XYZ file of C-alpha atoms in Angstrom:
704
model
C -6.938 -8.913 -11.619
C -4.201 -6.525 -12.314
C -4.855 -6.011 -16.484
C -5.428 -2.436 -17.734
C -9.136 -2.358 -16.093
C -7.404 -1.983 -13.234
C -5.548 1.392 -13.977
C -8.270 2.961 -15.146
C -10.534 2.034 -12.946
C -8.359 3.533 -10.746
C -8.317 6.547 -12.033
C -12.930 6.643 -11.984
C -12.520 6.115 -8.544
C -10.625 9.507 -7.200
C -13.073 11.992 -5.514
C -13.479 15.036 -4.614
C -10.920 16.424 -1.518
C -13.552 17.716 0.786
C -11.206 20.509 2.752
C -11.510 19.978 6.954
C -9.569 22.211 9.798
C -7.007 19.651 11.275
C -7.914 18.660 15.489
C -6.171 21.469 17.467
C -3.941 20.575 19.651
C -2.165 22.553 23.035
C 0.928 23.714 20.607
C -0.872 23.330 17.089
C -2.463 20.507 15.052
C -2.111 16.525 15.669
C -0.655 14.780 13.872
C -1.638 11.284 15.125
C -2.204 8.841 12.283
C -4.899 7.835 12.027
C -6.814 9.860 13.298
C -8.870 9.574 16.102
C -12.424 9.285 15.972
C -12.848 12.477 18.819
C -9.938 14.278 20.470
C -10.739 16.659 23.487
C -7.291 18.640 24.199
C -6.941 19.917 28.345
C -4.363 21.681 29.960
C -0.888 20.695 31.548
C 1.135 17.547 30.062
C 2.027 13.774 31.983
C 5.734 13.988 32.097
C 7.773 10.641 31.070
C 10.714 10.098 33.613
C 12.669 7.579 35.206
C 10.452 7.769 38.035
C 7.830 6.997 35.041
C 5.837 2.858 36.093
C 2.863 0.842 34.380
C -0.057 -0.816 35.978
C -2.981 -3.744 34.370
C -5.909 -4.813 35.021
C -7.887 -7.262 33.041
C -7.888 -10.737 31.842
C -5.127 -12.509 31.367
C -3.205 -12.125 27.859
C 0.070 -12.382 27.157
C -0.541 -9.399 24.136
C -0.699 -6.960 26.262
C 2.398 -7.957 28.509
C 4.232 -7.934 24.631
C 2.697 -4.557 23.476
C 3.210 -2.819 26.662
C 7.343 -3.829 26.352
C 7.117 -3.267 22.613
C 6.239 0.142 23.873
C 8.771 0.508 27.309
C 11.239 -0.054 24.517
C 10.641 2.494 22.160
C 10.235 5.283 25.081
C 13.567 4.240 26.367
C 14.842 4.504 22.505
C 13.655 8.631 23.338
C 15.717 9.162 25.910
C 13.447 7.582 29.265
C 15.042 5.497 31.418
C 12.360 3.951 34.259
C 14.251 2.981 37.373
C 11.038 -0.312 37.460
C 9.767 -2.413 35.574
C 8.489 -4.211 38.183
C 3.963 -3.808 37.593
C 2.892 -0.995 39.908
C 0.272 -0.315 41.777
C -3.325 0.914 39.408
C -3.848 4.303 42.073
C -0.475 4.891 41.855
C 0.774 4.198 37.820
C 1.918 6.361 35.356
C 0.536 4.336 32.677
C -3.137 2.348 33.134
C -3.716 -0.161 30.731
C -7.652 -1.828 31.739
C -9.338 -4.245 29.478
C -13.041 -6.317 30.696
C -12.714 -9.042 28.494
C -10.672 -11.327 27.601
C -9.310 -11.587 23.741
C -10.428 -14.403 20.983
C -8.047 -17.139 20.981
C -7.913 -17.352 17.174
C -8.469 -12.802 16.394
C -11.903 -12.463 14.602
C -13.456 -9.532 11.996
C -15.380 -7.346 13.954
C -12.983 -7.907 16.983
C -13.961 -5.017 19.574
C -11.127 -2.543 19.297
C -12.554 0.498 20.356
C -10.247 2.114 23.287
C -10.877 5.538 25.711
C -6.736 6.853 26.265
C -7.198 9.531 28.690
C -3.996 11.864 30.079
C -4.038 14.050 33.005
C -0.582 16.047 34.348
C -0.344 12.494 37.256
C -1.616 9.269 34.896
C -2.705 7.857 31.664
C -5.266 5.357 31.155
C -6.145 3.158 28.591
C -9.271 1.374 29.337
C -10.456 -0.723 25.832
C -13.523 -3.283 26.305
C -10.146 -6.162 24.328
C -6.470 -6.336 24.442
C -6.841 -4.940 20.618
C -7.585 -1.775 22.831
C -5.288 -1.546 23.813
C -3.041 -2.297 21.462
C -4.245 0.596 19.594
C -4.126 2.878 22.488
C -0.548 2.032 23.359
C -0.336 2.955 20.044
C -1.533 6.273 19.732
C -0.317 6.901 23.046
C 3.436 6.880 21.732
C 2.254 8.821 18.582
C 1.814 11.572 21.100
C 5.291 10.952 23.336
C 7.091 14.145 22.045
C 10.407 15.701 23.378
C 11.002 19.190 24.772
C 14.260 20.442 26.921
C 14.805 17.005 26.619
C 12.399 15.594 28.333
C 10.076 13.546 27.079
C 6.092 14.326 27.988
C 2.428 13.199 26.602
C -0.438 16.493 26.178
C -3.304 16.022 28.359
C -6.111 14.857 25.909
C -8.872 12.368 25.985
C -9.446 10.574 22.705
C -12.323 8.588 21.991
C -11.283 6.360 19.464
C -12.748 3.252 17.024
C -12.186 1.923 13.773
C -14.867 2.820 10.959
C -13.853 -0.868 8.729
C -13.421 -3.832 10.805
C -10.755 -5.450 7.840
C -7.916 -3.077 6.904
C -5.473 -5.324 5.452
C -2.512 -4.973 2.958
C -1.133 -6.901 0.382
C 2.146 -9.037 0.511
C 2.778 -10.431 -2.212
C 5.833 -13.281 -1.648
C 5.595 -14.533 -4.818
C 6.327 -13.238 -7.605
C 9.667 -11.597 -5.928
C 10.629 -13.723 -2.957
C 9.666 -11.040 0.453
C 12.548 -13.134 3.438
C 10.887 -13.045 6.759
C 12.819 -9.842 8.552
C 10.645 -7.888 5.323
C 7.329 -9.728 6.890
C 7.896 -8.938 10.352
C 9.237 -5.194 9.688
C 5.926 -4.409 7.518
C 3.964 -6.407 10.487
C 5.299 -3.443 13.226
C 4.203 -0.806 11.006
C 0.622 -2.366 9.795
C 0.235 -2.222 13.356
C 1.579 1.843 14.339
C -1.016 3.013 11.694
C -3.761 0.122 13.214
C -3.377 -1.827 9.873
C -5.694 -5.671 11.803
C -4.746 -8.432 8.061
C -1.701 -8.865 6.430
C -2.869 -10.991 3.127
C -0.289 -13.521 2.215
C 0.317 -14.009 -1.488
C 2.193 -17.791 -1.519
C 1.447 -19.477 -4.636
C 2.143 -18.057 -8.010
C 3.187 -19.174 -11.117
C 7.289 -17.595 -9.813
C 6.501 -19.517 -6.807
C 5.247 -21.446 -4.581
C 6.281 -19.692 -0.913
C 4.696 -22.504 2.100
C 6.154 -26.057 2.498
C 4.151 -28.845 2.439
C 4.567 -31.727 4.900
C 1.803 -33.823 2.985
C 2.682 -32.504 -1.071
C 6.495 -31.741 -0.528
C 7.101 -31.334 -4.597
C 5.303 -28.078 -3.855
C 7.563 -26.343 -1.959
C 11.025 -28.422 -3.146
C 10.218 -27.454 -7.269
C 8.170 -24.920 -7.457
C 10.456 -22.166 -4.981
C 13.807 -22.326 -6.293
C 14.613 -23.037 -2.650
C 12.748 -19.801 -1.804
C 9.778 -21.200 0.616
C 8.763 -19.850 4.360
C 8.936 -23.266 6.385
C 5.831 -24.046 8.736
C 7.483 -23.820 11.543
C 8.562 -20.096 10.218
C 4.659 -19.748 9.075
C 3.956 -20.286 12.483
C 6.135 -17.495 14.076
C 5.044 -15.124 12.604
C 1.387 -15.606 12.625
C 2.031 -15.502 16.611
C 4.409 -12.027 15.559
C 1.495 -10.594 13.776
C -1.193 -11.696 16.332
C 0.829 -10.547 19.277
C 0.132 -7.065 17.488
C -3.604 -7.631 16.890
C -3.541 -9.048 13.159
C -4.762 -11.487 11.560
C -2.881 -13.366 8.874
C -5.040 -14.757 5.607
C -3.070 -17.278 3.717
C -4.045 -16.283 -0.092
C -3.544 -20.196 -2.196
C -4.383 -18.355 -6.085
C -5.892 -21.093 -7.786
C -6.952 -22.763 -11.029
C -4.600 -19.606 -12.978
C -1.465 -18.836 -11.931
C -0.314 -22.324 -10.073
C 2.455 -23.282 -12.771
C 4.665 -23.499 -10.136
C 2.659 -26.014 -8.511
C 2.736 -28.001 -11.879
C 6.368 -27.996 -11.641
C 6.025 -31.165 -8.934
C 2.341 -32.586 -9.575
C 1.572 -31.239 -13.596
C -0.804 -34.267 -12.813
C -3.014 -31.866 -12.142
C -2.659 -29.172 -15.359
C -5.070 -28.976 -17.972
C -2.393 -28.418 -20.739
C -0.388 -32.273 -20.807
C 3.535 -30.623 -19.046
C 6.308 -30.239 -18.773
C 5.785 -26.953 -16.660
C 8.753 -25.000 -15.143
C 9.042 -22.061 -13.256
C 7.801 -19.112 -15.125
C 10.483 -16.853 -15.123
C 9.049 -13.897 -16.823
C 5.241 -11.581 -15.602
C 1.937 -11.661 -17.069
C -1.117 -13.885 -17.768
C -0.052 -17.496 -18.292
C -1.791 -20.008 -19.904
C -0.823 -23.089 -17.254
C -4.470 -23.590 -14.851
C -5.643 -26.137 -12.979
C -7.672 -28.838 -14.609
C -11.134 -28.034 -12.948
C -12.455 -31.907 -14.562
C -11.193 -34.551 -13.007
C -11.665 -35.480 -9.639
C -7.706 -36.329 -8.342
C -7.419 -32.551 -8.666
C -10.007 -32.122 -6.006
C -9.511 -35.405 -3.707
C -4.751 -32.979 -4.175
C -6.553 -30.461 -3.425
C -8.327 -31.247 -0.506
C -5.263 -33.066 1.665
C -3.479 -29.471 1.135
C -6.187 -26.713 1.931
C -6.728 -29.250 4.969
C -2.808 -29.148 5.609
C -3.127 -25.422 5.241
C -6.534 -25.251 7.173
C -4.737 -26.594 10.195
C -1.427 -24.595 10.067
C -3.606 -20.650 9.542
C -6.174 -20.612 12.643
C -7.640 -17.778 10.447
C -11.467 -18.186 9.152
C -11.044 -16.970 6.594
C -9.100 -18.616 3.380
C -8.384 -16.354 0.113
C -8.955 -19.231 -3.158
C -7.318 -16.127 -5.707
C -9.417 -17.322 -8.443
C -8.148 -14.122 -10.796
C -6.917 -13.939 -14.383
C -7.802 -17.012 -15.882
C -7.637 -16.939 -19.490
C -9.019 -20.416 -20.583
C -6.771 -21.085 -23.731
C -5.375 -24.423 -21.657
C -9.258 -25.715 -21.355
C -10.319 -24.606 -24.539
C -7.249 -26.545 -26.171
C -8.252 -30.030 -24.153
C -10.832 -32.284 -26.173
C -11.144 -33.526 -22.955
C -12.289 -30.566 -21.191
C -14.618 -29.380 -24.428
C -16.465 -32.785 -24.040
C -17.125 -32.407 -19.716
C -17.862 -29.131 -20.524
C -20.856 -30.457 -23.017
C -22.084 -32.979 -21.197
C -22.722 -31.082 -18.191
C -24.020 -28.219 -19.837
C -21.491 -25.748 -19.019
C -21.853 -23.200 -21.329
C -17.809 -20.967 -21.323
C -14.872 -20.924 -18.691
C -16.646 -18.143 -16.579
C -19.399 -21.598 -16.484
C -16.475 -24.176 -16.078
C -14.477 -21.601 -13.134
C -18.313 -21.664 -11.842
C -17.875 -24.794 -10.688
C -14.187 -25.599 -10.056
C -15.031 -22.734 -7.823
C -18.252 -24.434 -5.937
C -16.179 -27.876 -5.297
C -12.753 -25.559 -3.708
C -15.795 -23.370 -1.303
C -17.209 -27.481 -0.485
C -13.270 -28.562 0.714
C -12.839 -25.006 1.954
C -15.624 -25.207 3.606
C -15.852 -28.357 5.413
C -12.524 -27.429 6.324
C -13.555 -25.027 8.747
C -13.054 -21.861 7.262
C -14.420 -19.343 4.944
C -13.624 -18.810 1.180
C -12.032 -15.193 -0.261
C -11.714 -14.753 -4.102
C -11.401 -11.770 -6.352
C -14.225 -10.236 -8.574
C -13.842 -12.649 -11.107
C -14.974 -16.088 -8.659
C -18.438 -13.892 -8.715
C -21.350 -16.856 -10.161
C -24.820 -17.331 -9.018
C -24.232 -21.197 -7.778
C -21.775 -19.551 -5.403
C -23.494 -19.230 -1.937
C -23.789 -15.617 -0.532
C -21.413 -16.793 3.139
C -18.272 -15.639 -0.181
C -15.846 -12.328 0.266
C -15.408 -10.784 -2.800
C -12.142 -8.728 -3.073
C -12.509 -6.212 -5.667
C -9.987 -4.904 -7.974
C -12.366 -3.533 -10.382
C -13.933 -1.036 -8.012
C -16.658 0.595 -5.443
C -19.605 -0.115 -8.081
C -18.555 -4.080 -8.359
C -18.278 -4.054 -4.563
C -21.654 -2.436 -4.217
C -23.181 -4.392 -6.072
C -21.778 -8.360 -4.298
C -23.021 -6.124 -1.495
C -26.671 -5.919 -2.652
C -26.463 -9.791 -3.581
C -26.016 -10.280 -0.042
C -21.805 -11.389 -0.063
C -19.493 -9.547 2.531
C -16.703 -7.980 0.389
C -13.499 -5.184 0.856
C -12.614 -2.956 -1.229
C -8.906 -2.955 -3.331
C -9.336 -0.745 -6.164
C -7.884 2.658 -5.455
C -5.018 0.956 -3.001
C -2.826 -0.990 -5.993
C 0.844 0.715 -4.424
C 2.291 -0.845 -6.940
C 1.297 1.068 -9.765
C 3.526 3.677 -8.044
C -0.191 6.683 -7.662
C 0.314 10.112 -5.293
C -0.640 9.469 -1.555
C -3.671 11.436 -2.466
C -4.537 9.107 -5.288
C -4.534 5.655 -2.310
C -6.114 8.577 0.225
C -9.120 9.843 -1.217
C -11.201 5.947 -2.794
C -13.816 5.166 -0.512
C -14.782 1.677 0.131
C -18.551 3.655 0.806
C -17.934 6.335 -1.030
C -19.714 9.219 -0.603
C -23.236 9.722 -2.116
C -23.095 5.887 -2.735
C -27.009 4.901 -2.758
C -26.610 1.602 -0.733
C -29.247 0.311 1.205
C -28.242 -0.396 4.411
C -28.110 -4.180 4.954
C -25.904 -3.679 1.848
C -23.658 -1.489 4.013
C -23.103 -3.685 6.370
C -21.981 -5.966 3.903
C -18.570 -3.260 3.243
C -16.078 -5.230 5.553
C -13.405 -2.682 4.492
C -10.748 -2.840 2.420
C -7.103 -3.726 1.796
C -3.448 -2.252 -0.401
C -1.937 -4.177 -2.568
C 1.917 -4.964 -2.637
C 2.018 -6.719 -5.691
C 6.328 -7.692 -6.434
C 6.743 -7.804 -9.883
C 9.128 -4.378 -9.154
C 9.962 -4.425 -6.057
C 13.290 -6.980 -3.769
C 13.104 -7.234 -0.524
C 15.316 -3.915 -0.654
C 12.974 -1.628 -2.339
C 9.153 -3.394 -1.055
C 9.416 -0.383 1.542
C 9.347 2.177 0.264
C 6.786 0.992 -2.363
C 4.762 -0.076 0.833
C 5.660 3.245 2.863
C 4.619 6.095 4.241
C 1.647 5.521 1.186
C 0.129 2.649 3.133
C -0.542 5.023 6.379
C -3.081 6.929 4.110
C -4.757 3.614 3.043
C -5.122 2.530 7.066
C -6.512 5.986 8.131
C -8.858 5.696 4.937
C -10.073 2.559 6.477
C -9.491 3.070 9.775
C -10.560 7.144 10.454
C -14.198 8.922 9.804
C -15.311 8.822 5.980
C -15.080 13.023 6.773
C -11.533 12.526 7.292
C -10.214 14.258 3.867
C -8.445 16.677 4.096
C -4.801 15.877 1.905
C -2.879 18.976 2.855
C -3.513 17.784 6.527
C -3.224 14.001 5.056
C 0.644 14.572 4.134
C 1.789 17.332 7.011
C 0.269 13.817 9.468
C 2.066 11.660 7.189
C 5.546 12.626 7.327
C 5.463 12.498 10.906
C 3.829 9.412 11.252
C 7.057 8.384 7.997
C 9.846 8.823 10.707
C 8.270 6.766 13.303
C 8.288 4.060 11.086
C 12.124 3.961 10.306
C 12.333 3.030 14.472
C 11.041 -0.426 13.088
C 13.513 -0.973 11.177
C 11.492 0.017 7.728
C 14.008 1.978 5.059
C 12.080 3.941 2.651
C 13.946 6.789 3.691
C 17.459 5.246 5.337
C 18.064 3.219 1.941
C 17.035 5.385 -0.185
C 20.437 7.148 -0.264
C 22.547 4.119 -0.373
C 21.833 2.987 -3.395
C 21.535 6.210 -4.994
C 25.475 5.998 -3.679
C 25.621 2.886 -5.640
C 25.096 4.583 -9.011
C 27.457 6.704 -8.706
C 30.104 5.334 -6.820
C 32.593 7.092 -5.114
C 32.251 10.328 -6.862
C 29.246 12.700 -4.945
C 25.786 11.758 -4.008
C 24.451 15.054 -3.834
C 23.712 15.735 -7.526
C 22.325 12.516 -7.918
C 20.248 12.623 -4.825
C 19.062 16.521 -5.941
C 17.301 14.603 -9.282
C 16.024 11.928 -8.064
C 13.904 13.862 -5.836
C 12.672 15.167 -8.592
C 11.381 12.005 -10.716
C 9.426 9.379 -10.112
C 9.619 6.261 -11.437
C 6.334 5.839 -14.729
C 2.940 4.688 -13.426
C 0.255 2.701 -12.967
C 1.578 -1.158 -15.414
C 3.998 1.276 -18.250
C 7.126 -0.292 -16.424
C 8.292 -3.006 -18.722
C 7.037 -1.299 -21.368
C 10.269 -1.002 -23.119
C 12.240 -3.220 -21.558
C 11.849 -7.128 -20.767
C 11.641 -7.913 -17.331
C 13.223 -11.391 -15.429
C 11.747 -12.978 -11.981
C 16.209 -12.453 -12.059
C 17.373 -9.080 -12.954
C 18.357 -6.789 -11.140
C 15.709 -3.939 -10.111
C 19.166 -1.664 -8.950
C 18.996 1.626 -11.489
C 17.897 4.876 -10.247
C 14.186 3.907 -11.163
C 14.102 1.480 -8.303
C 15.852 4.383 -6.132
C 13.285 6.944 -6.901
C 10.253 7.463 -4.500
C 6.870 6.389 -5.828
C 6.156 10.242 -5.111
C 8.380 12.906 -5.082
C 7.351 15.337 -2.089
C 10.252 17.972 -3.626
C 7.711 17.721 -6.505
C 4.878 17.882 -4.278
C 5.454 20.811 -2.342
C 7.435 22.942 -5.591
C 3.218 22.619 -6.888
C 1.519 23.907 -3.854
C 3.994 26.626 -3.305
C 3.630 27.572 -6.755
C -0.399 26.814 -6.679
C -0.221 30.104 -3.383
C 1.901 32.020 -6.003
C -0.516 32.111 -8.261
C -3.367 32.818 -6.400
C -2.126 34.823 -3.678
C 0.118 37.153 -6.580
C 3.815 38.021 -7.713
C 4.749 38.022 -3.500
C 8.724 38.457 -3.386
C 9.459 36.425 -0.257
C 7.465 33.144 -2.389
C 8.465 34.162 -5.386
C 12.816 34.110 -4.414
C 11.390 30.662 -2.981
C 10.947 29.341 -6.439
C 13.496 31.389 -8.328
C 16.022 29.479 -5.276
C 14.401 26.290 -6.036
C 14.730 26.698 -9.962
C 17.462 27.452 -9.892
C 19.373 25.048 -8.011
C 17.697 22.535 -10.580
C 18.814 24.250 -13.425
C 22.804 24.586 -12.970
C 22.691 20.843 -11.294
C 22.986 18.960 -14.313
C 27.257 20.826 -14.371
C 27.792 19.030 -11.703
C 25.956 15.779 -12.260
C 27.403 15.447 -16.065
C 30.939 14.960 -14.833
C 29.548 12.240 -12.456
C 27.482 10.661 -14.494
C 30.423 10.734 -17.330
C 32.523 7.382 -15.032
C 29.539 6.317 -13.811
C 27.958 4.081 -16.401
C 24.908 2.639 -13.663
C 23.422 6.340 -13.661
C 24.540 7.481 -16.466
C 20.726 7.095 -17.711
C 19.875 9.327 -15.562
C 21.594 12.002 -18.518
C 18.592 12.679 -20.608
C 16.323 13.708 -17.112
C 19.594 15.809 -15.718
C 19.540 18.160 -19.517
C 15.552 18.087 -19.180
C 15.028 18.983 -15.350
C 18.302 21.499 -16.674
C 15.659 23.219 -18.979
C 12.782 22.542 -17.956
C 13.907 24.535 -14.377
C 15.651 27.502 -17.444
C 12.057 27.722 -18.342
C 9.886 27.987 -15.684
C 12.903 30.895 -14.476
C 11.620 32.808 -17.774
C 7.956 32.648 -16.035
C 8.360 34.080 -13.165
C 10.550 36.871 -15.009
C 7.120 37.510 -17.212
C 4.837 36.957 -14.271
C 7.462 39.667 -12.522
C 6.353 41.944 -15.126
C 3.489 42.273 -15.194
C 2.508 41.555 -18.374
C 1.863 38.495 -20.988
C 4.673 36.720 -21.963
C 5.261 36.890 -26.366
C 3.484 33.979 -28.060
C 7.084 32.850 -29.151
C 8.183 31.982 -26.611
C 4.944 30.338 -25.058
C 5.627 28.077 -27.921
C 9.464 27.665 -27.108
C 8.714 26.939 -24.256
C 5.898 24.563 -24.768
C 8.112 22.471 -27.576
C 10.667 22.907 -24.297
C 8.163 21.156 -21.813
C 6.781 18.392 -24.527
C 10.708 17.033 -25.156
C 11.004 16.547 -21.819
C 7.105 14.568 -21.134
C 8.408 12.168 -24.140
C 8.332 8.955 -22.472
C 12.050 7.315 -21.968
C 13.417 3.924 -21.700
C 14.656 5.361 -17.838
C 11.413 4.586 -17.314
C 10.691 7.494 -14.937
C 9.195 10.837 -15.029
C 9.827 14.492 -14.556
C 7.786 15.129 -11.158
C 8.177 19.003 -11.420
C 6.850 19.448 -14.851
C 2.829 19.640 -14.228
C 3.991 22.714 -12.240
C 6.376 24.868 -14.382
C 3.536 24.006 -17.036
C 1.376 25.620 -14.597
C 3.586 29.622 -14.718
C 4.196 29.397 -18.128
C 0.493 28.895 -18.801
C 0.417 31.446 -16.585
C 3.109 33.865 -18.105
C 1.257 33.029 -21.353
C -1.841 34.693 -19.795
C -1.016 37.128 -17.654
C -3.508 39.574 -18.771
C -6.092 37.088 -18.559
C -5.349 37.082 -14.570
C -6.189 40.506 -14.638
C -9.251 40.817 -16.544
C -10.733 38.279 -14.539
C -9.231 37.271 -11.287
C -6.717 35.312 -9.609
C -9.548 32.426 -8.851
C -11.527 32.114 -11.910
C -7.668 32.581 -13.963
C -6.467 29.557 -11.773
C -9.822 26.696 -12.084
C -9.313 27.678 -16.165
C -5.428 27.275 -15.585
C -6.051 24.264 -13.889
C -8.274 22.943 -16.716
C -5.530 23.529 -19.484
C -3.321 20.955 -17.065
C -5.782 17.870 -17.700
C -6.457 18.372 -20.798
C -4.497 15.441 -23.144
C -0.663 16.773 -24.450
């Protein structure tokens, strides 16, 4: 599932940006995220002050009460101090929540989440078919709240909104690196803010079995290092999620990725054992034995217990990355395959999945599995989660399988927000017939945890997961990357209010690296580097589950916002000519970066944990100097000499070389664009800015 094929498929999944104008607001573009289906701004605004009251109208549902209490707490944090918390009359209340039908006892896929939010200068109303729509509408209402001159208000507006896809998930891998309850809770808060509705909880792996089994206690007692969720804690998470309109789907990965199972129950394995919890990362040989009846008896007992614990209708069985070596090396398994006319390991796994399907179905659940579970012998009422891409997902849909897309949404690859924002479960131009399209239920952002700890996981999920949430909620035509980034910055700030640390945890991590020295020079560098992409991390050094993740590469953000904005400035400058103000901004940034090494060098000399940053600090100084020289050549109106171009390209090539730091200098592409522009200035005059700029972009994408 997460092999090199993922990295290649992610690159192929990106599509062309279709720019669109943002929805205008009374004081500029809206900063809502996800962007609603329809926003019609009105005149005036509704004040939110001490006189604010609320009223509800609808069948009893505690989720509405809980949602309003959370909203009130957030409004109070913004300065609102209502005189009374008692329910008000619907006609006189400041905010009215009105829903038509009681919610289902167990939240279901496709349950109506639509709502209408109407704000006038006198009253705000949220009308919805179900309590889920009230929960979603309240999040939009809170996003609209803004302060003006110390007073809080909501602009008058009418919003009609509903999700494009019913399945908008986030996978949290709590098995490879343990994630305590506080991480899960604050993640659920963030998910609710951006209208995600499925927590895919990956609970078992080679590195850990993370859920209590009262029927088979050796599973968690011997397979978890004591780090697991009790059943009471699981129930707490499920209730916490339900209050926020989020379903919880567990994943128990099998027949591979099961070493932690086998520590306490070696009799289930295909190999002889003994087994130990795995401390490294990768695909391992250990697997359940698909040929033994006692394995299915065991799974029947365990999955029956878990079916009673997790109320959701879906149960994920994994099914990925089974290399089959332990099956190939077991003569009894090979004999079984021969006697049952199973031609290869794929057939053997299909026979296992078929038995597993019968067990899970008997316990009242629908089976979900990764792409590998597809096989002609399996019924079409299983659901496929596709890491292979929209084409594979579409092929499954044509065969009648429900499916969701994970490809393109792997947050652990450290790719840009735009690379996660543009892939679509139903890409533009797809020739899927309408019947097949109905089987595409949505998608999930995936946070695999080899390289994250509870301290760093927020920075790897947020704010990029909000871009995936918008892709799955908003209309397919919402694809303006620049506008997405503008709104994402506001949403990122909002997310911090839930205790998420993707912003607040950054500087403290950097400060630890430099001790009591000033942190600003290291921050200037850290703002311009990114972790290496895809699964390049770990190619230079070996990582274990107990390896501290506290280096600069762990503090650095997956996408440098500073470098992204600098690229935009460079593009504007080259497109519009040598505008003095724009050139001045570029010069100021490059000068500061060039001079930063002189300030950072003495700090690195006395700060061993940060010393590995030296290579990038020197590169940043050299690259920035070349950028300044390129601006000089551009300002002169003449193409740079060939000798200078050659030397500049050499410096940039050195800075591009892989480093043991496992970091990349994110500003390099923009500076190289300036160098290429300086080298070809004469062609700019001859060809025109648009054609020339396209040529430069083409050169930047060529192999280097």
